[in-house]
Coordinates of C-alpha atoms in Angstrom, one line a residue:
M13 CA 31.7 10.3 235.3
K14 CA 32.6 13.9 234.9
N15 CA 32.0 16.5 237.6
R16 CA 32.8 20.2 237.2
V17 CA 34.9 21.4 240.1
S18 CA 35.5 25.1 239.1
T19 CA 38.2 24.7 236.3
Y20 CA 38.9 21.0 237.4
Q21 CA 37.2 17.8 236.2
I22 CA 37.0 14.6 237.9
E23 CA 37.1 11.7 235.5
R24 CA 36.7 7.9 236.0
M25 CA 39.5 6.2 234.1
N26 CA 40.1 2.7 232.9
A27 CA 42.7 0.3 234.4
D28 CA 45.1 0.9 231.4
L29 CA 46.5 4.2 232.8
S30 CA 48.0 6.6 230.5
E31 CA 51.7 7.4 230.7
T32 CA 50.9 10.8 232.1
V33 CA 49.0 9.3 234.9
L34 CA 51.7 6.7 235.7
L35 CA 54.4 9.5 235.7
F36 CA 52.3 11.6 238.1
L37 CA 51.9 8.5 240.5
E38 CA 55.7 8.0 240.4
A39 CA 56.4 11.7 241.1
V40 CA 54.2 11.5 244.2
F41 CA 54.7 8.1 245.6
H42 CA 58.4 7.4 244.5
D43 CA 60.0 10.7 244.2
E44 CA 58.2 12.5 247.1
Q45 CA 57.5 9.5 249.5
H46 CA 60.2 7.2 248.6
I47 CA 57.9 4.1 247.9
P48 CA 59.6 1.6 245.5
K49 CA 58.3 2.0 242.0
D50 CA 57.3 -1.7 241.8
L51 CA 54.7 -1.2 244.6
I52 CA 52.9 1.6 242.8
P53 CA 51.0 -0.4 240.1
I54 CA 47.9 -2.4 241.4
K55 CA 48.2 -6.0 240.7
S56 CA 44.4 -6.8 240.8
A57 CA 42.4 -7.6 237.7
Q58 CA 39.5 -5.7 239.3
Q59 CA 40.4 -2.0 239.7
E60 CA 38.8 1.4 239.3
W61 CA 40.6 4.7 238.9
W62 CA 39.6 8.3 239.1
C63 CA 41.6 11.4 238.4
I64 CA 41.2 15.2 238.8
K65 CA 42.5 17.3 235.8
K66 CA 42.8 20.8 234.9
G67 CA 42.8 20.8 231.1
S68 CA 44.8 17.9 230.1
E69 CA 47.1 18.1 233.4
T70 CA 46.6 15.4 236.0
M71 CA 46.3 17.1 239.4
G72 CA 45.3 14.0 241.4
T73 CA 44.4 10.3 241.4
V74 CA 42.8 7.7 243.6
A75 CA 42.1 4.1 243.0
A76 CA 40.0 1.0 244.2
W77 CA 40.7 -2.6 243.7
K78 CA 39.4 -6.0 244.8
E79 CA 41.8 -8.3 246.5
K80 CA 40.9 -11.6 247.9
G81 CA 37.1 -10.7 247.9
V82 CA 37.7 -7.3 249.7
W83 CA 37.5 -3.9 248.0
H84 CA 40.4 -1.6 249.0
W85 CA 40.7 2.1 248.4
G86 CA 44.0 4.2 248.1
R87 CA 46.7 5.5 245.9
L88 CA 45.4 9.0 246.7
A89 CA 47.7 11.5 245.3
I90 CA 47.3 15.2 244.9
D91 CA 49.8 17.5 243.0
Q92 CA 51.8 19.7 245.4
K93 CA 50.7 22.8 243.5
V94 CA 47.0 22.4 244.6
R95 CA 47.1 20.7 247.9
G96 CA 45.1 22.4 250.6
Q97 CA 42.4 23.6 248.0
G98 CA 39.8 21.0 248.7
L99 CA 40.4 19.1 245.5
G100 CA 41.3 15.9 247.5
K101 CA 38.1 15.9 249.3
K102 CA 36.1 16.3 246.0
L103 CA 38.1 13.4 244.4
V104 CA 37.6 11.2 247.5
T105 CA 33.8 11.9 247.7
A106 CA 33.4 11.3 244.0
S107 CA 35.3 8.0 244.0
L108 CA 33.6 6.7 247.2
T109 CA 30.2 7.7 245.8
D110 CA 30.8 5.8 242.5
L111 CA 32.0 2.7 244.5
F112 CA 29.0 2.7 246.7
Q113 CA 26.7 3.2 243.8
M114 CA 28.3 0.0 242.3
G115 CA 26.8 -1.9 245.2
L116 CA 29.7 -2.1 247.6
E117 CA 28.7 -1.9 251.3
K118 CA 32.3 -1.6 252.8
I119 CA 35.6 -0.4 251.7
T120 CA 38.9 -1.1 253.3
I121 CA 41.6 1.7 253.5
D122 CA 45.2 2.0 254.6
A123 CA 45.4 5.7 255.1
R124 CA 48.2 8.3 255.8
D125 CA 47.3 10.9 258.5
I126 CA 45.8 13.6 256.1
T127 CA 43.6 11.0 254.6
V128 CA 42.6 9.5 258.0
D129 CA 41.1 12.8 259.0
L130 CA 39.2 13.1 255.7
V131 CA 37.9 9.6 255.8
L132 CA 36.8 10.0 259.4
K133 CA 34.8 13.2 258.3
L134 CA 33.1 11.0 255.7
G135 CA 32.0 8.3 258.2
G136 CA 34.9 6.0 258.1
K137 CA 36.5 4.4 261.3
T138 CA 39.9 3.2 262.3
V139 CA 40.1 -0.6 262.7
G140 CA 43.7 -1.0 264.0
A141 CA 46.9 0.7 265.1
K142 CA 49.2 2.8 263.0
T143 CA 52.0 1.1 261.2
N144 CA 55.1 2.4 259.4
F145 CA 55.1 2.2 255.6
Y146 CA 58.4 3.5 254.1
G147 CA 58.8 6.2 256.7
H148 CA 55.2 7.3 256.9
P149 CA 52.4 6.2 259.5
I150 CA 49.4 4.3 257.8
T151 CA 46.3 3.6 259.7
P152 CA 43.9 0.7 258.8
M153 CA 40.4 2.0 258.3
E154 CA 37.1 1.0 256.8
I155 CA 34.1 3.0 255.6
H156 CA 30.6 1.6 255.3
K157 CA 28.0 2.8 252.8
N158 CA 25.4 3.9 255.3
N159 CA 27.9 5.8 257.4
F160 CA 29.3 7.5 254.1
I161 CA 25.8 8.6 253.1
Q162 CA 24.9 10.0 256.5
N163 CA 28.1 12.1 256.5
L164 CA 27.8 13.6 253.0

C-alpha cells in the first residue's frame, strides 16, 4: 500500500526490516526512550509493518503482530524532526485501516500518553490502568473495527 501524504509516502513493509528501519527503531526506542535493544524486535511469526518515508529516509514506523491468538499494535515511532505535523495520525490510520481490511475485528494496544489520545479519537478505549514501562506510562487499550470506522 502506498499513500501520498504531501511529500511523504506510507508503505507497507515485510517483516524482514531493512537495516535503515532497524537503526531508526533503535534511535527512537533505545536512544531516546532507553528501552533495551533486545525488546525492540517483534518475536512473532505473524507481523505486519508500515513506515512513512520522505524519499528514502524513514520518518516513522508502526507494527502489528499476532501473539497467542491476539493481534497487537505498537512500535509507533516518529522522527523528532517531524513530530507534531500529523504524520503519526496518518500512519496510525493507514495501518489500522489495513489491519481491519484484513478481517480483524479487534486490536490490542499498550499505548504511551500521546498515542492514547490519538487512539481514543479513532474509536479506541482504555481497558486497564497505566503501568510504568522503562520510565514511561503505558495504557492498555483496544480498538474495535466498528468503532474505528465510525470515527474515521
